PDB file of C-alpha atoms in Angstrom:
ATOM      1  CA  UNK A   1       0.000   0.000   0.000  1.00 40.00           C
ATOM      2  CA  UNK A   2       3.024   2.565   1.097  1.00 44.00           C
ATOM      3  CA  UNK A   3       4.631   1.479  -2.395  1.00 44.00           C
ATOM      4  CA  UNK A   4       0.933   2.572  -4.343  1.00 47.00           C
ATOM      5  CA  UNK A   5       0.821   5.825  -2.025  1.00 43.00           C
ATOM      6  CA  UNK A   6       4.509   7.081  -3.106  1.00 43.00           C
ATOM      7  CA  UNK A   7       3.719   6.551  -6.808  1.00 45.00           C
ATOM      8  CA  UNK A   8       0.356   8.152  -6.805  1.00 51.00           C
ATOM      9  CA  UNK A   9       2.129  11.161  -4.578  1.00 45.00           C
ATOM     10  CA  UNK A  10       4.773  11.045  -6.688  1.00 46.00           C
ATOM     11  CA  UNK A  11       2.527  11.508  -9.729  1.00 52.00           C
ATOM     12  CA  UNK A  12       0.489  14.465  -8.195  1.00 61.00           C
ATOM     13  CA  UNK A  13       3.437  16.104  -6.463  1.00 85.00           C
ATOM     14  CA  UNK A  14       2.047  19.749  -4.565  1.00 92.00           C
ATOM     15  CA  UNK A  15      -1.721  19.357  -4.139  1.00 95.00           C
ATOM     16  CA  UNK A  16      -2.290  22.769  -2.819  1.00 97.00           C
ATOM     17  CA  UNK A  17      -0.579  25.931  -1.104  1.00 97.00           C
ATOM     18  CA  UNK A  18      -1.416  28.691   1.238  1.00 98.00           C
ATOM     19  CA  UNK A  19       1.016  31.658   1.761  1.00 98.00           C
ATOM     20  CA  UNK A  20       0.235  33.362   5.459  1.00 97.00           C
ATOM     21  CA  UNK A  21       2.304  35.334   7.790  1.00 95.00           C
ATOM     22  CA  UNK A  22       5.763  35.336   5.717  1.00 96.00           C
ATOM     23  CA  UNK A  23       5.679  31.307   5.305  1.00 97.00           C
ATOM     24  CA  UNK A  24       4.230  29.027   2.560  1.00 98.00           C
ATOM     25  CA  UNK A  25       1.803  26.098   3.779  1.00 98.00           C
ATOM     26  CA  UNK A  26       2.102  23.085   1.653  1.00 96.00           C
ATOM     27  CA  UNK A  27       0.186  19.921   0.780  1.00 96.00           C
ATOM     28  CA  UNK A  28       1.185  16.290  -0.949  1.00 94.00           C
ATOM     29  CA  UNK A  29      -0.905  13.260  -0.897  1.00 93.00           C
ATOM     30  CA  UNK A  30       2.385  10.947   0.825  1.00 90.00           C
ATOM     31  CA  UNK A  31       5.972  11.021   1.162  1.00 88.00           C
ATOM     32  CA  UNK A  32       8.005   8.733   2.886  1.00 86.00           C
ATOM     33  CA  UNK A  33      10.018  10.966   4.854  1.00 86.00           C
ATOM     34  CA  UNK A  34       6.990  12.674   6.548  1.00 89.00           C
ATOM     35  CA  UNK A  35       6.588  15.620   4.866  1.00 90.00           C
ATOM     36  CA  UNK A  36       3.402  16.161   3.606  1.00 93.00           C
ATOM     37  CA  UNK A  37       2.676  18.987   4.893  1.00 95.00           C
ATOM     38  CA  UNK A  38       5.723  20.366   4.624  1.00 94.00           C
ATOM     39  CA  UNK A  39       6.116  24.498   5.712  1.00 97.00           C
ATOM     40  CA  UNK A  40       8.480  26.940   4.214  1.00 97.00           C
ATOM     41  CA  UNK A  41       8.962  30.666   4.462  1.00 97.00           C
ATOM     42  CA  UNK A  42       8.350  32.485   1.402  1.00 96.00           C
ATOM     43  CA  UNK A  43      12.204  33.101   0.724  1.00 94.00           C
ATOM     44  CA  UNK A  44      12.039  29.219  -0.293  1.00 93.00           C
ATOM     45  CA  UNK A  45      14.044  27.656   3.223  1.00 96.00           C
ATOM     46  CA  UNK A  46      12.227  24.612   5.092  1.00 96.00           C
ATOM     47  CA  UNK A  47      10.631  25.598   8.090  1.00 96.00           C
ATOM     48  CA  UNK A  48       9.249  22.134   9.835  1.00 94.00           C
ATOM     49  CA  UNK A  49       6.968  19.529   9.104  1.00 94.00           C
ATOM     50  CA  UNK A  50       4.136  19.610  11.318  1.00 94.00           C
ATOM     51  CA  UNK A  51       3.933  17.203  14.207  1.00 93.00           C
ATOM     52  CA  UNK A  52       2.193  14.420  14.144  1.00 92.00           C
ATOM     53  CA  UNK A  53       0.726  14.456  10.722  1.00 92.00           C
ATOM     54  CA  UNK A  54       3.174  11.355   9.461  1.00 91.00           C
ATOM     55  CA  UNK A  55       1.649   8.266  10.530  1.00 90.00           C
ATOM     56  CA  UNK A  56       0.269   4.893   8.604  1.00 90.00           C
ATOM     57  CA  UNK A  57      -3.362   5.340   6.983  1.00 92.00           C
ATOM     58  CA  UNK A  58      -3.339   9.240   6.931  1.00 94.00           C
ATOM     59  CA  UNK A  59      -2.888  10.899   3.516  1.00 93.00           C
ATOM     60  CA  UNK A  60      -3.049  14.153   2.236  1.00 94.00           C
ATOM     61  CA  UNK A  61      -6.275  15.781   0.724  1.00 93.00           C
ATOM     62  CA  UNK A  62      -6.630  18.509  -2.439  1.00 90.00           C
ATOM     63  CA  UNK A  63      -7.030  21.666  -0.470  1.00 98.00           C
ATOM     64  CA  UNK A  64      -5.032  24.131   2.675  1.00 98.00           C
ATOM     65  CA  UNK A  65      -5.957  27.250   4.247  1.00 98.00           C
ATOM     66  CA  UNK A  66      -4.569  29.691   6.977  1.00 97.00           C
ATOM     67  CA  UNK A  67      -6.264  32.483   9.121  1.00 98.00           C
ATOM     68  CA  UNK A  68      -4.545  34.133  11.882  1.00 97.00           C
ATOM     69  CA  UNK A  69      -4.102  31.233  14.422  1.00 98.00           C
ATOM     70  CA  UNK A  70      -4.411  27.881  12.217  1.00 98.00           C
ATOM     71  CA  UNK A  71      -3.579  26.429   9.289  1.00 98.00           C
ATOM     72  CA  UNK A  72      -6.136  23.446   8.297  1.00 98.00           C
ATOM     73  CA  UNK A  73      -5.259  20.482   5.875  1.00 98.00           C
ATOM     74  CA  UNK A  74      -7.447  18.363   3.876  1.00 98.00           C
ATOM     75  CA  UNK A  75      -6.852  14.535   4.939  1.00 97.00           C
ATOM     76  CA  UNK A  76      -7.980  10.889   4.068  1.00 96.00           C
ATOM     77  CA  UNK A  77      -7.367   7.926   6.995  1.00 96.00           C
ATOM     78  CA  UNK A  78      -7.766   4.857   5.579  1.00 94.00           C
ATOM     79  CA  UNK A  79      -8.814   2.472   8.218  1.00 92.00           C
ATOM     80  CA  UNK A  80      -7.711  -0.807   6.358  1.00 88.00           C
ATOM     81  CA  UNK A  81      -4.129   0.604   6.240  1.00 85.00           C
ATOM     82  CA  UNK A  82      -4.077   2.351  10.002  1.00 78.00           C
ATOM     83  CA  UNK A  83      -6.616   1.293  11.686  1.00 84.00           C
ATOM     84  CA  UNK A  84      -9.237   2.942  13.756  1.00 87.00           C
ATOM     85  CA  UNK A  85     -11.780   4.855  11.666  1.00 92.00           C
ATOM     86  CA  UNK A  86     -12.411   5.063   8.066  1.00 95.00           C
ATOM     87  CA  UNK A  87     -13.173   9.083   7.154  1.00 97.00           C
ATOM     88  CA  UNK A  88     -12.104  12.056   5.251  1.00 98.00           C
ATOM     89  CA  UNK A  89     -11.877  15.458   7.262  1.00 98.00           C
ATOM     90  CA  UNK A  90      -9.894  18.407   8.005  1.00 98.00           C
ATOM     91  CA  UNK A  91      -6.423  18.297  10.480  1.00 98.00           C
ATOM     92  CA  UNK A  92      -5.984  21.990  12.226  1.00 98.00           C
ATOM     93  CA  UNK A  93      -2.535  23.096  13.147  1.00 98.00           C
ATOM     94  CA  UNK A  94      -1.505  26.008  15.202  1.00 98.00           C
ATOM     95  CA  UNK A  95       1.110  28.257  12.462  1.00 98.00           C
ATOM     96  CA  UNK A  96       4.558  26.279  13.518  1.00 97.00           C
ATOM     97  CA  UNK A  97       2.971  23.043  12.778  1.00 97.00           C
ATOM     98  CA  UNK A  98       2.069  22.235  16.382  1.00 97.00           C
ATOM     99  CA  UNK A  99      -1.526  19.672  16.436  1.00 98.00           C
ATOM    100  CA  UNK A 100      -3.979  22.272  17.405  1.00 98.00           C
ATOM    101  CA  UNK A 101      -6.831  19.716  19.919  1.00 98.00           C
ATOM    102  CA  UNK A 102     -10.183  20.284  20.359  1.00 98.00           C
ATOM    103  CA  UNK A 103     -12.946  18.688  22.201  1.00 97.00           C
ATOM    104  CA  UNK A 104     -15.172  15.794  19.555  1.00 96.00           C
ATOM    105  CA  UNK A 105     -12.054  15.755  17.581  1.00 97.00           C
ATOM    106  CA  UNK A 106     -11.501  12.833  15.446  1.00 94.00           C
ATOM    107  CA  UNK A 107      -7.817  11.449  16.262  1.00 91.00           C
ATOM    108  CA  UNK A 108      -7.532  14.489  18.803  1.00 94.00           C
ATOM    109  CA  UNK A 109      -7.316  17.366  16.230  1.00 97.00           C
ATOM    110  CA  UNK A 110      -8.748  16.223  12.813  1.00 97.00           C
ATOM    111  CA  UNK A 111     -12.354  16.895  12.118  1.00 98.00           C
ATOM    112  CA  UNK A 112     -14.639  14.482  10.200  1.00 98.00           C
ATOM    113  CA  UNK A 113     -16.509  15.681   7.179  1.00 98.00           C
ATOM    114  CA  UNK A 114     -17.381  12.723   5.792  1.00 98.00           C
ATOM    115  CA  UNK A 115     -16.596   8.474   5.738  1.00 97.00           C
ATOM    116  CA  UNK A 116     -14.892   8.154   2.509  1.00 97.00           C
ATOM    117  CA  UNK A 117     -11.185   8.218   3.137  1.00 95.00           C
ATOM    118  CA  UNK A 118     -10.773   8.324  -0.700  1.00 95.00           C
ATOM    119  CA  UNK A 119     -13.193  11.540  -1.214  1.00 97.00           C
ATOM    120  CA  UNK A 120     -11.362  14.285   1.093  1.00 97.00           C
ATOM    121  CA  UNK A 121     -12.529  17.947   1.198  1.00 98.00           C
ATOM    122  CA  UNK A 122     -11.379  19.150  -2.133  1.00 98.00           C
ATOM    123  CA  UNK A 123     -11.694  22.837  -0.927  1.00 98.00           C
ATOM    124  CA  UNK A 124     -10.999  24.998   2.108  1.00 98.00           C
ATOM    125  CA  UNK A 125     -11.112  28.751   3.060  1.00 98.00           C
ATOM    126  CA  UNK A 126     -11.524  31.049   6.146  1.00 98.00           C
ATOM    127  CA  UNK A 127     -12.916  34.353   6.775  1.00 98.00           C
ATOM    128  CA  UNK A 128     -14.828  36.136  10.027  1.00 97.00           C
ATOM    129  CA  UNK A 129     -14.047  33.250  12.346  1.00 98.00           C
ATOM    130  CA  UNK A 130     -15.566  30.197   9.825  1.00 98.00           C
ATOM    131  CA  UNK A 131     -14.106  27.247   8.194  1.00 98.00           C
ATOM    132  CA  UNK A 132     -15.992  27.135   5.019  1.00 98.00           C
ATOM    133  CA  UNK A 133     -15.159  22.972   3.392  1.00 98.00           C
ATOM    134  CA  UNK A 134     -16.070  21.808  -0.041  1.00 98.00           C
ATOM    135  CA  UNK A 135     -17.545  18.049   1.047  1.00 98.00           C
ATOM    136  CA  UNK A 136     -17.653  15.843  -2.179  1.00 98.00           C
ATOM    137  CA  UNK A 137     -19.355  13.081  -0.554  1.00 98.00           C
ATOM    138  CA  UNK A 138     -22.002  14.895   1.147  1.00 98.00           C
ATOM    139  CA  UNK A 139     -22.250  17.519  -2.379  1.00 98.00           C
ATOM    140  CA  UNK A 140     -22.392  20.443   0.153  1.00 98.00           C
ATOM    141  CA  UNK A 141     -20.197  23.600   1.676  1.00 98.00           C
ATOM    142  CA  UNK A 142     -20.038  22.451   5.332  1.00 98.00           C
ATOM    143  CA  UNK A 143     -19.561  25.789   7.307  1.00 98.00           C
ATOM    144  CA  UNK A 144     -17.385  25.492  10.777  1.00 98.00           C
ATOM    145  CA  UNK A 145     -17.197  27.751  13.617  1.00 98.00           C
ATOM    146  CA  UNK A 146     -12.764  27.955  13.852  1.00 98.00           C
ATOM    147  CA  UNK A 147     -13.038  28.278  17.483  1.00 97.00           C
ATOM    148  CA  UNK A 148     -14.152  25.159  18.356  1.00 97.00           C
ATOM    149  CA  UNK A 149     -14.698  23.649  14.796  1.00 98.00           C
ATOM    150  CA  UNK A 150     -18.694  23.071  15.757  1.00 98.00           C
ATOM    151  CA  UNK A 151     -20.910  22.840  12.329  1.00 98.00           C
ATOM    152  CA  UNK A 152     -22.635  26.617  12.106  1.00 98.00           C
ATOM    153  CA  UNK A 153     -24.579  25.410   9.026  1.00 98.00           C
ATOM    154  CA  UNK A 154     -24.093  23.710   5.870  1.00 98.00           C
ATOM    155  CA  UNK A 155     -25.735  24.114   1.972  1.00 98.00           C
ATOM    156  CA  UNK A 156     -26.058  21.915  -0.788  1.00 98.00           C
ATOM    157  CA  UNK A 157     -23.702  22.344  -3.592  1.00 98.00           C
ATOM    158  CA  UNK A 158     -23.090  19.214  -5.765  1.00 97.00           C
ATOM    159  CA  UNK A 159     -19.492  18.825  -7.242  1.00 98.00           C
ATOM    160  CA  UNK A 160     -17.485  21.746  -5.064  1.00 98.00           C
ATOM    161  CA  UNK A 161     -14.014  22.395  -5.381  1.00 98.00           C
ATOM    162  CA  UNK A 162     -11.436  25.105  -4.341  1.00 98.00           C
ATOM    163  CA  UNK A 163     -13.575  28.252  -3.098  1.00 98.00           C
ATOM    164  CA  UNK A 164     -11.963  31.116  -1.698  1.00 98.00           C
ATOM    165  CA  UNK A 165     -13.450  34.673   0.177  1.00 98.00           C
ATOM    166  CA  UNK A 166     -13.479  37.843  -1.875  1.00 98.00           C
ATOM    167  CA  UNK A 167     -12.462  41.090  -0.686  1.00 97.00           C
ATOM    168  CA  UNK A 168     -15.772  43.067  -1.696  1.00 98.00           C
ATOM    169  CA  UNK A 169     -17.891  44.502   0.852  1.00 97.00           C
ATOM    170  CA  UNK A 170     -20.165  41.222   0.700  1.00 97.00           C
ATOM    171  CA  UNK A 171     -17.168  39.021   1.410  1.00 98.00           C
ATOM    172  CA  UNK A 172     -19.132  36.380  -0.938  1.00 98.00           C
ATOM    173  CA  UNK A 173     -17.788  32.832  -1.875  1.00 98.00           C
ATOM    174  CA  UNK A 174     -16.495  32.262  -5.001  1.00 98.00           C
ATOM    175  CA  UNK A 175     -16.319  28.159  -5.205  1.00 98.00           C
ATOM    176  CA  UNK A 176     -15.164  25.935  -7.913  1.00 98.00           C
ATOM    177  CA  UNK A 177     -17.721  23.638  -9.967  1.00 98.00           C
ATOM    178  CA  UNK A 178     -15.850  20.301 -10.838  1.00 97.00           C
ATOM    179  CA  UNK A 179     -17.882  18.806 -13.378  1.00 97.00           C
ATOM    180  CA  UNK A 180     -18.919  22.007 -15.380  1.00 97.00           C
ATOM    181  CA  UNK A 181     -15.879  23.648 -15.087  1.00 97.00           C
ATOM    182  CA  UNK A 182     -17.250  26.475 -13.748  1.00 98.00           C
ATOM    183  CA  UNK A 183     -16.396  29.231 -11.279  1.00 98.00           C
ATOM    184  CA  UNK A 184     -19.771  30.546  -9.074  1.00 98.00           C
ATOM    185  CA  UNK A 185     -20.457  32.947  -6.957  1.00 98.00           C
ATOM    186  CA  UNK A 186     -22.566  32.535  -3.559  1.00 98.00           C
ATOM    187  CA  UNK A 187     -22.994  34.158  -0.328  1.00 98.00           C
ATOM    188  CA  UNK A 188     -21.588  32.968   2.937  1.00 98.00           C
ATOM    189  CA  UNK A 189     -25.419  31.108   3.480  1.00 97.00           C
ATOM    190  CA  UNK A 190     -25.633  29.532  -0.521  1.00 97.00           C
ATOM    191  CA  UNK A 191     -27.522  31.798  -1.674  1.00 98.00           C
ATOM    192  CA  UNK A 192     -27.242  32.191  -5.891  1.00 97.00           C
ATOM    193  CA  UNK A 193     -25.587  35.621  -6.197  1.00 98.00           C
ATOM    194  CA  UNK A 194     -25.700  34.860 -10.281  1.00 96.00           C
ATOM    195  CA  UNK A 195     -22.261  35.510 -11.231  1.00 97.00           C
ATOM    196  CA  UNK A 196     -20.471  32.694 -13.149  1.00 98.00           C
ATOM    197  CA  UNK A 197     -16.888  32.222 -14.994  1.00 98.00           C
ATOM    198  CA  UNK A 198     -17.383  29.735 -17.602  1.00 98.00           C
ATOM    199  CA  UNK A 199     -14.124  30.944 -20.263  1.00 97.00           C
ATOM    200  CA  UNK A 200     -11.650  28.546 -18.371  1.00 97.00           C
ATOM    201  CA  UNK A 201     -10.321  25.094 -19.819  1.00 96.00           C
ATOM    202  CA  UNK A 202      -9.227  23.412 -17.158  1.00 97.00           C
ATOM    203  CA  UNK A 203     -10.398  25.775 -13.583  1.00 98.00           C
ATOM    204  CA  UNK A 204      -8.428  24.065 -10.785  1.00 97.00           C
ATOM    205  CA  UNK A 205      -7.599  26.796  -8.155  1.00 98.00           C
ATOM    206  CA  UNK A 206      -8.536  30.025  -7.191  1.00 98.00           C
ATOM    207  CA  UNK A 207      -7.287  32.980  -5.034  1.00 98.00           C
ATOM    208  CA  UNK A 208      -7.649  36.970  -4.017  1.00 97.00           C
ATOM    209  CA  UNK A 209      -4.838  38.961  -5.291  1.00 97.00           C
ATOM    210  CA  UNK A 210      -4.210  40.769  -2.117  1.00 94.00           C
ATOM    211  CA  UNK A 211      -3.125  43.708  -3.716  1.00 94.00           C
ATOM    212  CA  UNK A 212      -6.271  44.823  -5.538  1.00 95.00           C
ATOM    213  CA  UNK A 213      -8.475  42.447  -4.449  1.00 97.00           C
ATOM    214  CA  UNK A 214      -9.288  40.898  -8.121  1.00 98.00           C
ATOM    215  CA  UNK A 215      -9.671  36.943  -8.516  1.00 98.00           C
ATOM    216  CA  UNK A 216      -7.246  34.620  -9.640  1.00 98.00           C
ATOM    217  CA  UNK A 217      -8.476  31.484 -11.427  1.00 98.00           C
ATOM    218  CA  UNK A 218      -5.664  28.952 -12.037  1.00 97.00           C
ATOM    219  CA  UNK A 219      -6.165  27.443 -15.420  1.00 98.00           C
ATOM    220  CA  UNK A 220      -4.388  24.038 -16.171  1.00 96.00           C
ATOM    221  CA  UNK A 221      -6.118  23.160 -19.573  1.00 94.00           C
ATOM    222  CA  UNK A 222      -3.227  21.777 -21.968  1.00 91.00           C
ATOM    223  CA  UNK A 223      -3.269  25.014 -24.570  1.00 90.00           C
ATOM    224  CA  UNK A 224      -3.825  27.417 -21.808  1.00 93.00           C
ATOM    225  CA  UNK A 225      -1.834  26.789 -18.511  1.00 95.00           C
ATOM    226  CA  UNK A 226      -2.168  30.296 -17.193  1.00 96.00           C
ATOM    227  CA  UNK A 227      -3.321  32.221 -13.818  1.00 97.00           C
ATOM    228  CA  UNK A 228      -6.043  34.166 -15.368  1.00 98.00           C
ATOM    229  CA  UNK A 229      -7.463  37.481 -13.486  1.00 98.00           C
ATOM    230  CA  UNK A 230     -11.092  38.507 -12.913  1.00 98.00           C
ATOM    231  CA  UNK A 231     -13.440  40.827 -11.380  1.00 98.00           C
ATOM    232  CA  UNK A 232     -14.557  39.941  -7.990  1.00 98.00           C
ATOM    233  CA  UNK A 233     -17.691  41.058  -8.165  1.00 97.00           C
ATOM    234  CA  UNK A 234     -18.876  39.814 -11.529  1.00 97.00           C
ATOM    235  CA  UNK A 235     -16.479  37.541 -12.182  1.00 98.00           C
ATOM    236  CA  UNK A 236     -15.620  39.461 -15.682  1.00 98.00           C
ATOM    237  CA  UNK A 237     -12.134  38.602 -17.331  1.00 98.00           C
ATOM    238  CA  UNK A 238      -9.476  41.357 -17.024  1.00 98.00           C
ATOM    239  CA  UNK A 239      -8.439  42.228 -20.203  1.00 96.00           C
ATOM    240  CA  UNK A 240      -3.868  41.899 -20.592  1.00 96.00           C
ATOM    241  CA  UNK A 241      -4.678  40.399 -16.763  1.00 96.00           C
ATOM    242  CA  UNK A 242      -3.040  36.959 -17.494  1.00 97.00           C
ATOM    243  CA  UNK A 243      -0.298  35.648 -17.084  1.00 95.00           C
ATOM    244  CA  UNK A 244       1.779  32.239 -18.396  1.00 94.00           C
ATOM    245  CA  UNK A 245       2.008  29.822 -20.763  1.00 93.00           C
ATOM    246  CA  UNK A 246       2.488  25.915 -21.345  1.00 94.00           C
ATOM    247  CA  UNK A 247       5.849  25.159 -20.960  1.00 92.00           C
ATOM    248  CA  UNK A 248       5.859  23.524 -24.310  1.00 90.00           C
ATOM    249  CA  UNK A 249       4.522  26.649 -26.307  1.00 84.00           C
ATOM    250  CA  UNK A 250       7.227  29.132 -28.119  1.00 81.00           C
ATOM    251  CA  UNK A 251      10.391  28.641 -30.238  1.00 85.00           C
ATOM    252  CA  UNK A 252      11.808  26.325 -27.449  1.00 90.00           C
ATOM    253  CA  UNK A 253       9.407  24.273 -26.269  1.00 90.00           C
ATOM    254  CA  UNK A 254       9.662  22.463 -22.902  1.00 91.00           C
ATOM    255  CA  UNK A 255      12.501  25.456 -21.978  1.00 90.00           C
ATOM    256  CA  UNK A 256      11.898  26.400 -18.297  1.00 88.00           C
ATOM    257  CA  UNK A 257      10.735  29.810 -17.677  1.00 85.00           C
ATOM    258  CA  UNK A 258       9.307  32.018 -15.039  1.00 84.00           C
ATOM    259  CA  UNK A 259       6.063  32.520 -16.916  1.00 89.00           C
ATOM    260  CA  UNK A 260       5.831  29.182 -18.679  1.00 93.00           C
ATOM    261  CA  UNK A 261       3.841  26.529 -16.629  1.00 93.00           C
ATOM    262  CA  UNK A 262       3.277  22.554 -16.607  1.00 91.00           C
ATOM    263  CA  UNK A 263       0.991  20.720 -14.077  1.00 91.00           C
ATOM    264  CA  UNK A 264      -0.472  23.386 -12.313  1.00 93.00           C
ATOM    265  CA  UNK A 265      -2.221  22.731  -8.954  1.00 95.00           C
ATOM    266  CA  UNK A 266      -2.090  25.474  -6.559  1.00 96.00           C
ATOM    267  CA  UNK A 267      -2.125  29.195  -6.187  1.00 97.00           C
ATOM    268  CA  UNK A 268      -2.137  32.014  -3.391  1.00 97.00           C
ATOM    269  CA  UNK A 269      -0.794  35.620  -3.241  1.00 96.00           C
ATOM    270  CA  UNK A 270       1.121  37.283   0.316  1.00 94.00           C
ATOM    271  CA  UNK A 271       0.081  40.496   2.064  1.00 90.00           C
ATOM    272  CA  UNK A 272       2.515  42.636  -0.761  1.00 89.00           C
ATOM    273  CA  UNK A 273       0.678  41.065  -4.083  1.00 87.00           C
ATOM    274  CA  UNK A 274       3.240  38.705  -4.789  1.00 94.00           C
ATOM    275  CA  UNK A 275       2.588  35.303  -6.784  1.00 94.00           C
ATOM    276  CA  UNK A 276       2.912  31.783  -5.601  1.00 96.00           C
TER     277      UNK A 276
END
């Protein structure tokens, strides 16, 4: 099973990142020397691996996010490989890695979102003291209280991905649609607020340029392979707002570059505007 676990991680490589506080949270499915939730600062040097998170049965999920005390990780146990119970959830870390416990905890500080170690939350994102999580078992937005991690509410959403908080006055959601390939746009309680991005090949993550506050869709579809920019409250395209390529596109293709891309998975921006 380890042996199946390192090639599949091997094949995905970074499933998501989150850039908070000067460091750069990161996410892989396995890896054999414990670091699958590896954190960095965002000059590039190895901080720590969290504690605890290395163990047999637990895997990494799709999806990461930070607010100002705790970073939370998508996970997968598999109870045929570790034992115990069989669920996929969210693990919550104070900001140096340390296990952040709470009381109903699953495994002391994971939380369980649903019974299919195989399905984990595929999205994650914080704002005003709430853990908003993308269920793809349960085809909902499950909505957490961060203090204590207690469900506030929950609405149906079938096939959610990434989602992330905008910066407009309304603070809506702006979540990920797997199977149409679509980018909505719904309040903090579900509600329809209309706006869709539909112009992407391949939409696989999404962030807030924290310099201007516009949308960032990252699009891995093979002719396109770009982080392209929209407005955050209507989801219109920016104009000469994109940027990258496919690595293999140009006179020399497959030549590394800083704007030409391959495999793209994850996305965030720090406090100055910069790009991860």
């Amino acid at each position: 099973t380890s042996l199946a676990m390192a090639r599949e991680a091997a094949d995905e490589g970074v499933t998501d990142i989150a850039v908070h506080g000067g460091r750069i949270y990161g996410l892989i499915l396995w890896d054999e020397h414990g670091g699958e939730a590896n954190i960095y600062t965002t000059d590039g040097a190895f901080f720590k691996s969290p504690t605890g998170w290395h163990s047999w049965g637990w895997r990494g999920g799709g999806a990461v996010a930070c607010d100002d005390k705790y970073v939370y990780d998508s996970v997968g146990h598999d109870q045929g490989d570790g034992g115990g119970k069989d669920f996929s959830g969210v693990a919550r870390y104070d900001l140096v890695g340390n296990p952040a416990k709470f009381a109903g905890a699953e495994s002391d500080w994971r939380l369980l979102v649903n019974t299919d170690h195989k399905r984990p939350p595929t999205g994650l994102a914080c704002f005003g003291g709430e853990l908003f999580v993308s269920d793809p078992v349960g085809e909902r937005i499950a909505v957490y209280a961060t203090a204590d991690l207690k469900l506030a509410r929950e609405f149906p959403l079938p096939h959610p991905g990434r989602l992330v908080v905008d910066a407009t006055p309304r603070h809506a959601l702006w979540v990920l649609d797997t199977e149409a390939k679509a980018v909505r746009r719904l309040g903090r309680d579900g509600a329809d607020l209309g706006a869709r991005i539909t112009d992407c090949r391949q939409p696989v993550a999404l962030a807030i340029d924290h310099a201007n506050g516009d949308l960032l869709v990252l699009d891995d579809g093979l002719d396109r392979r770009q982080i392209r920019r929209y407005h955050a409250d209507s989801g219109q395209h920016i104009e000469g707002g994109d940027f990258g390529a496919p690595i293999y596109d140009g006179p020399r293709p497959g030549e590394v570059g800083p704007d030409r891309f391959y495999d793209l998975t994850g996305i965030d921006t720090d406090d100055d505007g910069n790009l991860y």
